[in-house]
XYZ file of C-alpha atoms in Angstrom:
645
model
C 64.630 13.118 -7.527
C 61.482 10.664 -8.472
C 61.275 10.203 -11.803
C 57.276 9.478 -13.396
C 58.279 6.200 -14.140
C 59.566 5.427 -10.602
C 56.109 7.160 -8.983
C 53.975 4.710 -11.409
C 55.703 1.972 -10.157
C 55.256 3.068 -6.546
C 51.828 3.797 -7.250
C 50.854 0.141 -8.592
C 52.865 -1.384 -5.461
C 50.528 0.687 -3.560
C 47.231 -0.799 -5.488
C 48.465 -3.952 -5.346
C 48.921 -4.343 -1.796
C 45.845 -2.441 -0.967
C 44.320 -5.347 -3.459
C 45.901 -7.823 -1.232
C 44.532 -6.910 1.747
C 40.534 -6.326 0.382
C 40.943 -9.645 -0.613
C 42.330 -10.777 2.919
C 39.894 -8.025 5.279
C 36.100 -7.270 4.560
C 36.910 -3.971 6.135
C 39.605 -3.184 3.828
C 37.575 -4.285 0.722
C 34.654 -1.242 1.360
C 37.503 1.098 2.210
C 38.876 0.563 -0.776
C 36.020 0.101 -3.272
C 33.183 2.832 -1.625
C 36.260 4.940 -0.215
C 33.851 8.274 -0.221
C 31.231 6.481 1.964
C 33.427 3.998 4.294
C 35.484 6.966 5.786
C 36.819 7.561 9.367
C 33.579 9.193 10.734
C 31.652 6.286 10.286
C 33.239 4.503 12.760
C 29.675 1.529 13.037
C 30.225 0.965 9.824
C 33.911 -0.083 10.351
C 32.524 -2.171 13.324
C 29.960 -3.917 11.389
C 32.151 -4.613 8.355
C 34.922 -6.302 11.102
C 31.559 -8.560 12.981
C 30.815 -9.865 9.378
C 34.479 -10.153 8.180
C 34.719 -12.690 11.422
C 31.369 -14.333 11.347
C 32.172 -15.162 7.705
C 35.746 -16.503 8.637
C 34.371 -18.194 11.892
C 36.085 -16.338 13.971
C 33.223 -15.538 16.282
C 33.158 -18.327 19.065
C 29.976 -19.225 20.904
C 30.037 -20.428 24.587
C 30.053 -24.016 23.483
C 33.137 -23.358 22.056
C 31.758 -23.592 18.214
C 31.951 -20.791 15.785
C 28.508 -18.723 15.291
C 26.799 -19.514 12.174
C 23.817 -17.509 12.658
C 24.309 -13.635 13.078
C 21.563 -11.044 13.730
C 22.310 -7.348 13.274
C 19.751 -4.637 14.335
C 20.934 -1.213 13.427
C 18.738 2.090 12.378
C 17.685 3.223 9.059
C 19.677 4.788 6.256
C 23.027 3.555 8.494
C 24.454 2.095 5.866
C 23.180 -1.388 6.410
C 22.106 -2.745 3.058
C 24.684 -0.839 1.277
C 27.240 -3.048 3.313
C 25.414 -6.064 3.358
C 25.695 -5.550 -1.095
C 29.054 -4.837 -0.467
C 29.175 -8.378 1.601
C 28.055 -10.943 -0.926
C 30.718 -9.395 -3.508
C 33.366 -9.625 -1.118
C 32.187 -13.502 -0.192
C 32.305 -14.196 -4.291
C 35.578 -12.918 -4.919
C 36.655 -14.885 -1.726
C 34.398 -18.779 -2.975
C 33.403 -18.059 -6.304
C 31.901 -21.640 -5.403
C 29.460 -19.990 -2.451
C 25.551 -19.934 -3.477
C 23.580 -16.773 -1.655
C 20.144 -16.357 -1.317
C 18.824 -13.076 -0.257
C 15.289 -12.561 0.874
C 13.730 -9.101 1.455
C 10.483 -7.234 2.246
C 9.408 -7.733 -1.382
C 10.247 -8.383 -4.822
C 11.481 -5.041 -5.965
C 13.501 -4.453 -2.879
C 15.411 -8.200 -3.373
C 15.382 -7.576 -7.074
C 17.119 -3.697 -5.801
C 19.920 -5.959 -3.407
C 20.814 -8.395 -6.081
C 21.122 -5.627 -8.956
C 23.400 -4.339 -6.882
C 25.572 -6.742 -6.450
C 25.547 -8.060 -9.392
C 26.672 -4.334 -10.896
C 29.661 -3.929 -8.101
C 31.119 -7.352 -9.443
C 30.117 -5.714 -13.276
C 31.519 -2.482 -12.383
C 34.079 -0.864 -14.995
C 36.184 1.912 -14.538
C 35.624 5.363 -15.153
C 38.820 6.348 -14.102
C 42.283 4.846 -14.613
C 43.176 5.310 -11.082
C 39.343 4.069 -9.536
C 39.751 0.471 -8.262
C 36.833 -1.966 -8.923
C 35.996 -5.608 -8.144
C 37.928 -6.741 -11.146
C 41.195 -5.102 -9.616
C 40.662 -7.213 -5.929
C 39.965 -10.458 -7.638
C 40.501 -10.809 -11.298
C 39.026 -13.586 -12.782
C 35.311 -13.836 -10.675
C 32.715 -12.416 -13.604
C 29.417 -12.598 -14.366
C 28.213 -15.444 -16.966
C 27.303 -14.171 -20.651
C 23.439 -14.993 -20.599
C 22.495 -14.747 -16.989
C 23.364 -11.751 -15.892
C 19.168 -10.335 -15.127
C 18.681 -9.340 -11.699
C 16.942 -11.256 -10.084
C 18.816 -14.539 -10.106
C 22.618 -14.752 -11.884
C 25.769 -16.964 -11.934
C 29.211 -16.125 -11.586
C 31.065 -17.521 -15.230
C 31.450 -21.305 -14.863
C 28.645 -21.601 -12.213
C 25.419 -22.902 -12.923
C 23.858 -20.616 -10.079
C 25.319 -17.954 -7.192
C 22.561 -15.771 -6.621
C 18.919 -15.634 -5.798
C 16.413 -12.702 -4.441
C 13.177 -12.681 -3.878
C 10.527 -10.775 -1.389
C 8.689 -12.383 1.577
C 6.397 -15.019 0.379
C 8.146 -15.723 -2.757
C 9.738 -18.877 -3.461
C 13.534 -20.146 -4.340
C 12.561 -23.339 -6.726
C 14.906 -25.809 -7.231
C 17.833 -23.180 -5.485
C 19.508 -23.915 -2.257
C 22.567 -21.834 -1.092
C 25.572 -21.377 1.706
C 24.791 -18.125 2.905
C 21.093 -17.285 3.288
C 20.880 -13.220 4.064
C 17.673 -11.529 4.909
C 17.175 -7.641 4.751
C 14.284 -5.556 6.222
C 11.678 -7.893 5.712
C 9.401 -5.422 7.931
C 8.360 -2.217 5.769
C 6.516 -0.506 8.376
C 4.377 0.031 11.429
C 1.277 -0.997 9.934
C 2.667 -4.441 9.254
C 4.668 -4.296 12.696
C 1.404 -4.461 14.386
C -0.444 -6.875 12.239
C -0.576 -10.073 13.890
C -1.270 -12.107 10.532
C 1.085 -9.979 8.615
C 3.842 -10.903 10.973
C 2.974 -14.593 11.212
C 2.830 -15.025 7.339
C 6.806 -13.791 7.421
C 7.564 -15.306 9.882
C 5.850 -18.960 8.232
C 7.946 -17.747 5.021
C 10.995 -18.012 6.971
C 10.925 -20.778 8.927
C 9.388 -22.623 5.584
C 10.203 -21.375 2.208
C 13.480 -19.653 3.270
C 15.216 -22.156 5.820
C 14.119 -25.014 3.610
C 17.073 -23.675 1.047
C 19.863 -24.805 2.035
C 22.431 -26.747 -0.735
C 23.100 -30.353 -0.536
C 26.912 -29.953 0.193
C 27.003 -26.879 2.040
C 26.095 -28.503 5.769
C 24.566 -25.930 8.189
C 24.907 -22.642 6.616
C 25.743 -18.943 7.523
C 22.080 -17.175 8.260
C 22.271 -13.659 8.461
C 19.408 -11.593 9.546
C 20.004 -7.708 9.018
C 16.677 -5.475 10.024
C 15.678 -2.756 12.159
C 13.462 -3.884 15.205
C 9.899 -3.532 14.921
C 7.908 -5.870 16.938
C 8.163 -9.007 19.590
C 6.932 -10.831 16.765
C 9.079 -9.915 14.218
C 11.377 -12.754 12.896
C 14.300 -11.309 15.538
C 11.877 -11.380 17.939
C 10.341 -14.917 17.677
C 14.069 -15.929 17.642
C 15.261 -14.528 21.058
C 12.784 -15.784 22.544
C 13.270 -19.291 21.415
C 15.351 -22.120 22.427
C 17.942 -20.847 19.832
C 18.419 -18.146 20.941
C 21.762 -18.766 22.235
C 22.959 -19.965 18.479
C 22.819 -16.460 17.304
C 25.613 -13.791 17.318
C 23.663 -10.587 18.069
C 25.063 -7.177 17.130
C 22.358 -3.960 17.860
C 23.099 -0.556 17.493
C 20.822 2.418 18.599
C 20.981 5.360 17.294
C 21.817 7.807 20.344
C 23.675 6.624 23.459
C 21.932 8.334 26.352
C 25.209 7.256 28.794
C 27.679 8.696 26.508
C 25.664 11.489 25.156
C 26.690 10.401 21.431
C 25.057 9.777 18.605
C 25.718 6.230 16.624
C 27.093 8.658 13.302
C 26.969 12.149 13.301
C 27.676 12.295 9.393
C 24.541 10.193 8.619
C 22.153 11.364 11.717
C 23.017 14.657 13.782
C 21.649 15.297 17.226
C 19.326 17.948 16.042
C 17.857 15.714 13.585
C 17.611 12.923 15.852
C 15.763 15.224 18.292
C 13.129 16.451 15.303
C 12.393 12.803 14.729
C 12.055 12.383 18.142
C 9.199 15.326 18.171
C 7.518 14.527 14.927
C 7.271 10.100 15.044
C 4.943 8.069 17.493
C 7.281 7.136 20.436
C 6.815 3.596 19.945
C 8.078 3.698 16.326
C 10.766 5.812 16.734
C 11.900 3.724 19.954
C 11.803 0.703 17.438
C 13.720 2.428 14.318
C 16.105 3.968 16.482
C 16.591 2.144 19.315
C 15.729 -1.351 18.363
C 12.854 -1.329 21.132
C 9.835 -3.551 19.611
C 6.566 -1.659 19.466
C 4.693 -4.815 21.108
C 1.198 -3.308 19.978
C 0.817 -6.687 18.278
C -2.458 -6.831 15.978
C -4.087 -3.252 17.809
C -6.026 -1.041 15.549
C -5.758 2.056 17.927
C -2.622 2.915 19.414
C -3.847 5.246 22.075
C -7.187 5.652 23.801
C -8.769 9.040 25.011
C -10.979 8.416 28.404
C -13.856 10.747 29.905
C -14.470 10.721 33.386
C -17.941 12.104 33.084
C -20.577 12.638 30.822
C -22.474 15.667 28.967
C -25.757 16.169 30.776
C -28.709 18.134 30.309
C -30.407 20.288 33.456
C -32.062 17.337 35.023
C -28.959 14.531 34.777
C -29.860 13.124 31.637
C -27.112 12.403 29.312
C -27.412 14.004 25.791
C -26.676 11.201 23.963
C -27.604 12.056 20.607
C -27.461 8.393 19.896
C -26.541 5.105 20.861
C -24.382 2.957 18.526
C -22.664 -0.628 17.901
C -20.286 -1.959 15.972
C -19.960 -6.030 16.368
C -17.281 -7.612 14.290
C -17.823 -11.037 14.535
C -15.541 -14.141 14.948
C -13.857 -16.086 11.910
C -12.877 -19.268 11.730
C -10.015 -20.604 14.349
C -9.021 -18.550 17.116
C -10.547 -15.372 16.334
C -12.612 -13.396 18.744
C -15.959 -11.654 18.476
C -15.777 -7.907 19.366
C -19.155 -5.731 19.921
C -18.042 -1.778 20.709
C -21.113 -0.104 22.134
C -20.820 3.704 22.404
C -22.870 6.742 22.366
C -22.213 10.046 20.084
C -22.201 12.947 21.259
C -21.320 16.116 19.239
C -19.486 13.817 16.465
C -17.547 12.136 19.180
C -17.804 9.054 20.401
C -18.367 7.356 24.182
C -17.740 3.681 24.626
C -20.184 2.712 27.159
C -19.825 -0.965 27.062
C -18.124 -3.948 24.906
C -17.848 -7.812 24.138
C -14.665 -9.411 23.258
C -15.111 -13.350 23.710
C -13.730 -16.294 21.537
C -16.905 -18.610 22.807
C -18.996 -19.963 19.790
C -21.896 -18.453 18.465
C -24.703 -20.002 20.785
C -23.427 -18.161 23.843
C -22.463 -14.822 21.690
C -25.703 -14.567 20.090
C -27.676 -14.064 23.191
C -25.191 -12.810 25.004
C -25.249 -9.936 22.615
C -29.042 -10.026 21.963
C -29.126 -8.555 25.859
C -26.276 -6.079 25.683
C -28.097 -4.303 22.774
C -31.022 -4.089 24.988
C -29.389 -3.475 28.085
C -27.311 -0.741 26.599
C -30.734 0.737 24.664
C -28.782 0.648 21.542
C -30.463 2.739 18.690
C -28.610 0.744 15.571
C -26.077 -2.214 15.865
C -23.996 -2.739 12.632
C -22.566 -6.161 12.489
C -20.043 -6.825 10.016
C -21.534 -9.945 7.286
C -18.143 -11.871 6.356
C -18.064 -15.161 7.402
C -21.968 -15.839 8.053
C -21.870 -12.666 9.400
C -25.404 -11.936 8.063
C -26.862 -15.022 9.536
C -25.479 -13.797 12.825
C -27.413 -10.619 12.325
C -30.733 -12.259 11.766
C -30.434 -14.783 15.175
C -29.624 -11.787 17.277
C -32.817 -9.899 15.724
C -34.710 -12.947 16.381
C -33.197 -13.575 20.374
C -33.766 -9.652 20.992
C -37.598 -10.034 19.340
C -38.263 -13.228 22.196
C -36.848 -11.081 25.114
C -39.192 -8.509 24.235
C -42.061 -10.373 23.549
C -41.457 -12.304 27.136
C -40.916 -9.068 28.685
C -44.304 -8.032 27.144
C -45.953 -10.793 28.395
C -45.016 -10.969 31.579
C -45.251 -7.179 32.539
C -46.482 -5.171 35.305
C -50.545 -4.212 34.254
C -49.260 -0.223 34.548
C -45.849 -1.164 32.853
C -45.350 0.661 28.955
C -45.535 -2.176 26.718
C -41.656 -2.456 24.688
C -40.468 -2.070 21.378
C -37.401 -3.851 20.105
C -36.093 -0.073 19.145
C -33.083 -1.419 17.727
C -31.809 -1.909 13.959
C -29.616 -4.170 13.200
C -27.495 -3.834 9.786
C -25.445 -5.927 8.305
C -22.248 -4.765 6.350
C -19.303 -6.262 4.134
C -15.625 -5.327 5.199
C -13.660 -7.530 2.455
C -11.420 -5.799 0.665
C -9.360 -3.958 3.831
C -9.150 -7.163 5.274
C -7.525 -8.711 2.205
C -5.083 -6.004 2.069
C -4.352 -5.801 5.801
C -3.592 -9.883 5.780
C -1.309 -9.657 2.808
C 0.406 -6.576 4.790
C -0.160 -4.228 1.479
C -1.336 -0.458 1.726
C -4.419 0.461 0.552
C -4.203 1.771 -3.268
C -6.571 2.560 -5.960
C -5.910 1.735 -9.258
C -7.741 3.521 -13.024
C -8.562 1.439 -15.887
C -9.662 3.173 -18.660
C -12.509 1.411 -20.789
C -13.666 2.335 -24.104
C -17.080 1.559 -25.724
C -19.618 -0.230 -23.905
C -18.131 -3.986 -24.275
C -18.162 -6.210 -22.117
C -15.202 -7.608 -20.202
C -12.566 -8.610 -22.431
C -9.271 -10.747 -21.503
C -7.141 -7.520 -21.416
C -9.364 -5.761 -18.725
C -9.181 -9.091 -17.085
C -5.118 -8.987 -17.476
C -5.014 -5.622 -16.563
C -6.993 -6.324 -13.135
C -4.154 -8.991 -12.454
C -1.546 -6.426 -12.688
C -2.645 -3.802 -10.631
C -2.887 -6.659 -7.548
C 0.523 -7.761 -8.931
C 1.567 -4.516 -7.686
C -0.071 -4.019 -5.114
C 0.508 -7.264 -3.265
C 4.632 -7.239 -4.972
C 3.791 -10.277 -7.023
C 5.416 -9.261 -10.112
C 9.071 -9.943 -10.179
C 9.855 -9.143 -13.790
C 10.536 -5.141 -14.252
C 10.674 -5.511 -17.906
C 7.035 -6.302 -17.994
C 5.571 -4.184 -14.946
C 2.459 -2.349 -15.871
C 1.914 1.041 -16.653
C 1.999 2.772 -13.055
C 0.548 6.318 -14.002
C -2.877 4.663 -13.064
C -1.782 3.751 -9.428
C -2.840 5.398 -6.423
C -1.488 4.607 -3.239
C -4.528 5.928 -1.205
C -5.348 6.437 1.913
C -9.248 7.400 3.413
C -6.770 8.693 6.463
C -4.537 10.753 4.475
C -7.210 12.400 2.482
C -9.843 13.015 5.519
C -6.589 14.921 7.036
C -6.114 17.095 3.976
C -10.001 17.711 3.304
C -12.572 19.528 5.038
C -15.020 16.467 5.743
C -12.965 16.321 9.033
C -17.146 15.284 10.691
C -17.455 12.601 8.423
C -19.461 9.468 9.896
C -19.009 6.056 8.165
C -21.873 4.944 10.261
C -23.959 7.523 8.393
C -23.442 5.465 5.226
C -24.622 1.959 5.793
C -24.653 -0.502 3.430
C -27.418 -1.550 1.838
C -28.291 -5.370 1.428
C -31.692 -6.605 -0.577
C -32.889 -8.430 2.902
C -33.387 -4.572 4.051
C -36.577 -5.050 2.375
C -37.899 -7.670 4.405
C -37.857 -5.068 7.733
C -40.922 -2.758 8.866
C -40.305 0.859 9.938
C -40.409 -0.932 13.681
C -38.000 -3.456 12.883
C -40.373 -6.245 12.604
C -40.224 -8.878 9.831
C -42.619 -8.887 6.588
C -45.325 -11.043 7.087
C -48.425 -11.582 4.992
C -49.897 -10.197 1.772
C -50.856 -6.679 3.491
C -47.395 -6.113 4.492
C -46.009 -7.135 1.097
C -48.204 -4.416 -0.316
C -46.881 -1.640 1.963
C -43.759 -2.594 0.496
C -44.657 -3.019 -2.684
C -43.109 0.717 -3.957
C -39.869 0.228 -2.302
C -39.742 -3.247 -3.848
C -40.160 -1.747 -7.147
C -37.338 1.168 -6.126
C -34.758 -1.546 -5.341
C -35.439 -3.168 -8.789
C -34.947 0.028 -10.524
C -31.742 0.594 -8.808
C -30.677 -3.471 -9.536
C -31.661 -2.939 -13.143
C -29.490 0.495 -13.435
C -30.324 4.234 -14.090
C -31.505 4.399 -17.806
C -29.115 5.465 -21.193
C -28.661 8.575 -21.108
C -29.102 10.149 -24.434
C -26.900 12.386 -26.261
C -26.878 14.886 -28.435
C -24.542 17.324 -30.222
C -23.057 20.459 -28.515
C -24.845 23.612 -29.556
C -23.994 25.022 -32.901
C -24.418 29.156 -34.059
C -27.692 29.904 -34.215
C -28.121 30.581 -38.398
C -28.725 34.286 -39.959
C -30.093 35.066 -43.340
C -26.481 36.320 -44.753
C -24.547 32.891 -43.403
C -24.318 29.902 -45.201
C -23.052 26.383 -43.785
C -21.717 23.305 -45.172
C -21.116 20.046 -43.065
C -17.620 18.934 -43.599
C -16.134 15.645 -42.817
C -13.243 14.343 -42.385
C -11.526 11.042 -44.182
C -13.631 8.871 -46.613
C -12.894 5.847 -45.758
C -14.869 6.044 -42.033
C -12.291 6.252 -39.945
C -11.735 8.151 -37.142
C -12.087 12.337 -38.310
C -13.161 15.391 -36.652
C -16.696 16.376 -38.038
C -17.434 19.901 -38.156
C -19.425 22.624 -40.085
C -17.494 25.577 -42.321
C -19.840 28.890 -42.050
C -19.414 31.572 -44.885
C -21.072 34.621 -46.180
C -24.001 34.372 -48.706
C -26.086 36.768 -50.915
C -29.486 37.584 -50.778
C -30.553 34.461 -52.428
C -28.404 32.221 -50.003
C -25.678 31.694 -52.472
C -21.929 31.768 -51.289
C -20.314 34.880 -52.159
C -18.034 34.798 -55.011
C -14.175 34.527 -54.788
C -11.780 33.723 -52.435
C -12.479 34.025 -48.874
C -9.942 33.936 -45.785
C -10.866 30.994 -43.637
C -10.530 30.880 -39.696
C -10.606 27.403 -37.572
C -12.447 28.134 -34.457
C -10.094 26.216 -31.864
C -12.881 26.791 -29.242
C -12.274 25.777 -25.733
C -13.783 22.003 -25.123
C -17.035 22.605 -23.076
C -20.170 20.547 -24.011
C -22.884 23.147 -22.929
C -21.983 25.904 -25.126
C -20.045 23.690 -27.907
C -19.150 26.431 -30.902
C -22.127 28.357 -30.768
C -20.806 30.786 -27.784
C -22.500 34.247 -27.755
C -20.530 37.419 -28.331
C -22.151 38.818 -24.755
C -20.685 35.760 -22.782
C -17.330 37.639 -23.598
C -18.307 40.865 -22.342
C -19.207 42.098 -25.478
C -23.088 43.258 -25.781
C -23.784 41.965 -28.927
C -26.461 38.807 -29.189
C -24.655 37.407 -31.952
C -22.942 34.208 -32.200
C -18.979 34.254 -32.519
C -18.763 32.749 -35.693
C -21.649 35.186 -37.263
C -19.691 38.055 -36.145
C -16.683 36.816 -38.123
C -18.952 35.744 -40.939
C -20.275 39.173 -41.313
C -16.897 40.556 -41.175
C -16.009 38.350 -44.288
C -14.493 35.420 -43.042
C -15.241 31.997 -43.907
C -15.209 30.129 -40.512
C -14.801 26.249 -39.697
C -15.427 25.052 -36.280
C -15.851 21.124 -34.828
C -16.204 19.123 -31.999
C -13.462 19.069 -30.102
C -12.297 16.153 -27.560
C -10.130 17.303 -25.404
């Protein structure tokens, strides 16, 4: 028979051999230490753990003959992934308490997230006496007393182990032996922005390759992400020269030969299949199957076409109008784009387009003629950039066309018009947001008294594009988020009823607007300036602002010979107080009536039309007297005031 004492002993044995080999197998270390998530139905995750136990030990051999020290891993989301990559860099410390990681992610919070994480598994304590934690596999590896924050730390004796930071931050000063990045990508918006891409992908082949320490040589580079695009960072890789350096290791969710799914415990079939239903095929062939979307920089994923038109009796089309859009080119490589298309019961018909990188001397008239060509009815042309400049030499090239044509017409030919406005619009602040890949988001800041701007409106500004853009890395100090909106014009148009809404029937306004007749011409000449003189004067109005408003106090009770009121403030000193006005019952001669009186506070509901002086018929009772003159009749002494809120 087994005495306690003997099953203690054969319990530590246990422990410490299980200790022994965590220490000696990344695959036994997650067993042991996350034994409720590292179980036998996960067998990827026993798979991946084994690829980075021998990528880390270079035991992975490339052709060449020389151990891989670059390792890509593409697997699906919520797989387990991160969790094992955390699980990773503890494992590696415990192993080199010497080793220097730096971990890049999408942004801040999510690289702040990995290295909290790991810093807590090496913290961990027990809860239980029989739970095993990092301090029972290798004893000895802690954090330092006075830098243990999250976002960079050093094991005890170390002057630095661990950095994190998002995509476009920078690692100062740091350089490490095991550079790790995780998701960079955070969605499909970003997976199809060409800029977005190439500004990660100029972070890591900069800011993030550049850290590498002084004595480690070449180090280990692991990339861990799910696929999104050909010109994600896995992407540019394969198909570069180096491709051949990297140990690749993909994993899609479903195997179509085997009919089996990659983990049944974290992603059934069924679910699989409702993703499958409800996710654009491209992005679910990317999260789940590690296909890229390759819809690099398009706006509009799919296309509807029309193989005829809507025609009256006679042939005509009903074109209700005819319509342009002309985004023009920026600096560089960019490309001028002119959509012409005609609406027809709130849908639209492209009927021709421009898309050509040549320079503005061959766009201008080139454009100048498809407006007239296409009998456009208004051309909006987008003012970034000299934008508006572009505008005004189209006007002017469509203006000599016509006035050629004019000249040079048959004797029974209809003299032409120009019949076209051209606008000019801004479209800043969605381009700012698409190039630093960040959603759209609307953010409150509450003002009080008419001041001008002060330095904490100005700080206050700062932090809401910290947070938008992931700039601010310190979450002690992160800004009140109850303000924030992440918004999106999509999101609500699909949730309101203003499904018809036309931006094109809200054009901005610019003040050169008043230098255009009601045919499009150009003001010329003091006659002209006079026909414009009252419009003139309306846009200075509108530049100067609507006039104060004035204001006055809610409505009070209207009096009655047998009420008397006294006005009733609050502290002395001028502070802030709730003014109000106490009604009570008088004599004849409008004298208070002796004694004591019971006294009611009329907690009226806030409402600025009415204020206190609500009539008893607005209740339903049919009675012309005020509320508080009911009461006061009654006997009651009454105090009401202006509430705020």
């Amino acid at each position: 028979m087994l005495t306690g004492d003997i099953l203690y002993r054969k319990a530590t044995l246990k422990r410490v051999e299980q200790c022994k080999e965590a220490r000696d197998s990344f695959v036994k270390y997650c067993q042991l230490k996350d034994s409720v998530f590292y179980t036998e139905d996960k067998p990827h995750l026993t798979k991946l753990c084994q690829v980075l136990n021998d990528f880390y030990r270079g035991l992975l051999i490339r052709k060449d003959g020389k151990a891989y020290r670059k390792l890509m891993i593409n697997i699906p989301p919520q797989m387990g992934k991160t969790r094992t990559l955390v699980h990773f860099c503890e494992w590696v410390f415990g192993d080199d308490d010497n080793k220097k990681i730096i971990c890049g992610s999408y942004n801040d919070d999510t690289a702040t997230d990995f290295s909290k994480y790991t810093r807590n598994g090496i913290a961990e304590e027990k809860n239980l006496e029989e739970q095993i934690v990092f301090s029972d596999i290798f004893p000895g590896v802690t954090i330092a007393f006075g830098t243990a924050t999250y976002k960079k730390w050093a094991l005890t004796g170390k002057h630095f182990s661990y950095m994190a930071s998002g995509i476009h931050g920078s690692f100062t000063g740091k350089g490490g032996d095991i550079l790790l990045i995780d998701d960079p990508i955070k969605n499909e918006e970003i997976a199809t922005n060409d800029l977005a891409l190439q500004k990660i992908w100029n972070w890591y082949a900069g800011t993030f390759l550049s850290r590498v320490a002084a004595k480690a040589g070449l180090p280990l580079e692991i990339i861990m992400m799910t696929r999104w695009a050909s010109g994600d960072p896995c992407g540019r890789i394969l198909d570069s020269d180096e491709k051949d350096e990297w140990y690749i290791l993909t994993m899609e969710a479903y195997d179509k030969k085997t009919d089996s799914m990659l983990c049944d415990s974290l992603l059934g079939h069924e679910r699989y299949e409702e993703l499958s239903r409800k996710m654009l095929p491209e992005v679910f062939n990317a999260n789940y199957h590690q296909k890229p979307i390759d819809l690099e920089g398009t706006l509009y994923k799919t296309l509807k076409t029309y193989a005829g038109v809507p025609k009256d009796d006679s042939g005509a089309p009903l074109w209700e109008a005819i319509l342009n859009y002309t985004d023009t080119a920026d600096e560089g490589d960019d490309y001028l784009c002119s959509v012409t298309f005609a609406v027809y019961e709130n849908e639209g018909f492209v009927l021709d387009l421009i898309y050509s990188s040549d320079g503005m001397e061959i766009t201008e008239p080139l454009l100048a003629n498809h407006l007239i060509d296409n009998e456009v009815n208004k051309s909006y042309i987008e003012s970034n950039n000299g934008g508006r400049g572009y505008a005004r030499n189209v006007k002017r090239i469509m203006r000599g066309i016509i006035d050629e044509h004019n000249k040079n017409r048959e004797k029974d030919e209809p003299e032409r018009g120009l019949g076209v406005v051209v606008k000019w619009f801004y479209q800043s602040a969605r381009k700012v947001y698409q190039f630093l890949g960040a959603d759209d988001n609307l953010g409150l800041r509450l003002r009080y008294h008419a001041h001008g701007t002060s330095a904490e409106d100005i700080e206050a500004f700062v932090d809401f594009f910290d947070h938008v853009f992931g700039r601010n890395t310190n979450k002690t100090d992160q800004p009140p988020r109850r303000f924030y909106y992440d918004y999106s014009f999509e999101k609500w148009l699909a949730m309101s009823y203003e499904y018809n809404t036309n931006a094109l029937d809200y054009p901005a306004r610019g003040i050169d607007d008043l230098l255009l007749l009601d045919d499009g011409g150009m003001v010329s000449g003091v006659e002209q300036w006079e026909q414009k003189k009252t419009a003139v004067q309306k846009r200075i109005q509108w530049g100067l602002g609507e006039p104060t408003q004035s204001q006055s106090a809610p409505r009070r009770p209207r009096m009655a010979d047998s009420m008397g009121r006294m006005a009733i403030g609050g502290q002395p000193d001028g502070g802030n107080y709730p003014g109000g006005n106490l009604y009570f019952p008088t004599d004849e001669a409008g004298n208070r009536t002796s004694g004591d009186l019971p006294v009611i506070i009329y907690l009226h509901e806030y409402a600025y039309a009415h204020g206190y002086g609500r009539f008893m018929r607005e209740l339903g009772v049919e009675n012309s007297k005020s509320i508080i003159q009911g009461l006061v009749e009654l006997g009651y002494a009454v105090y009401a005031f202006d509430q705020i809120g």
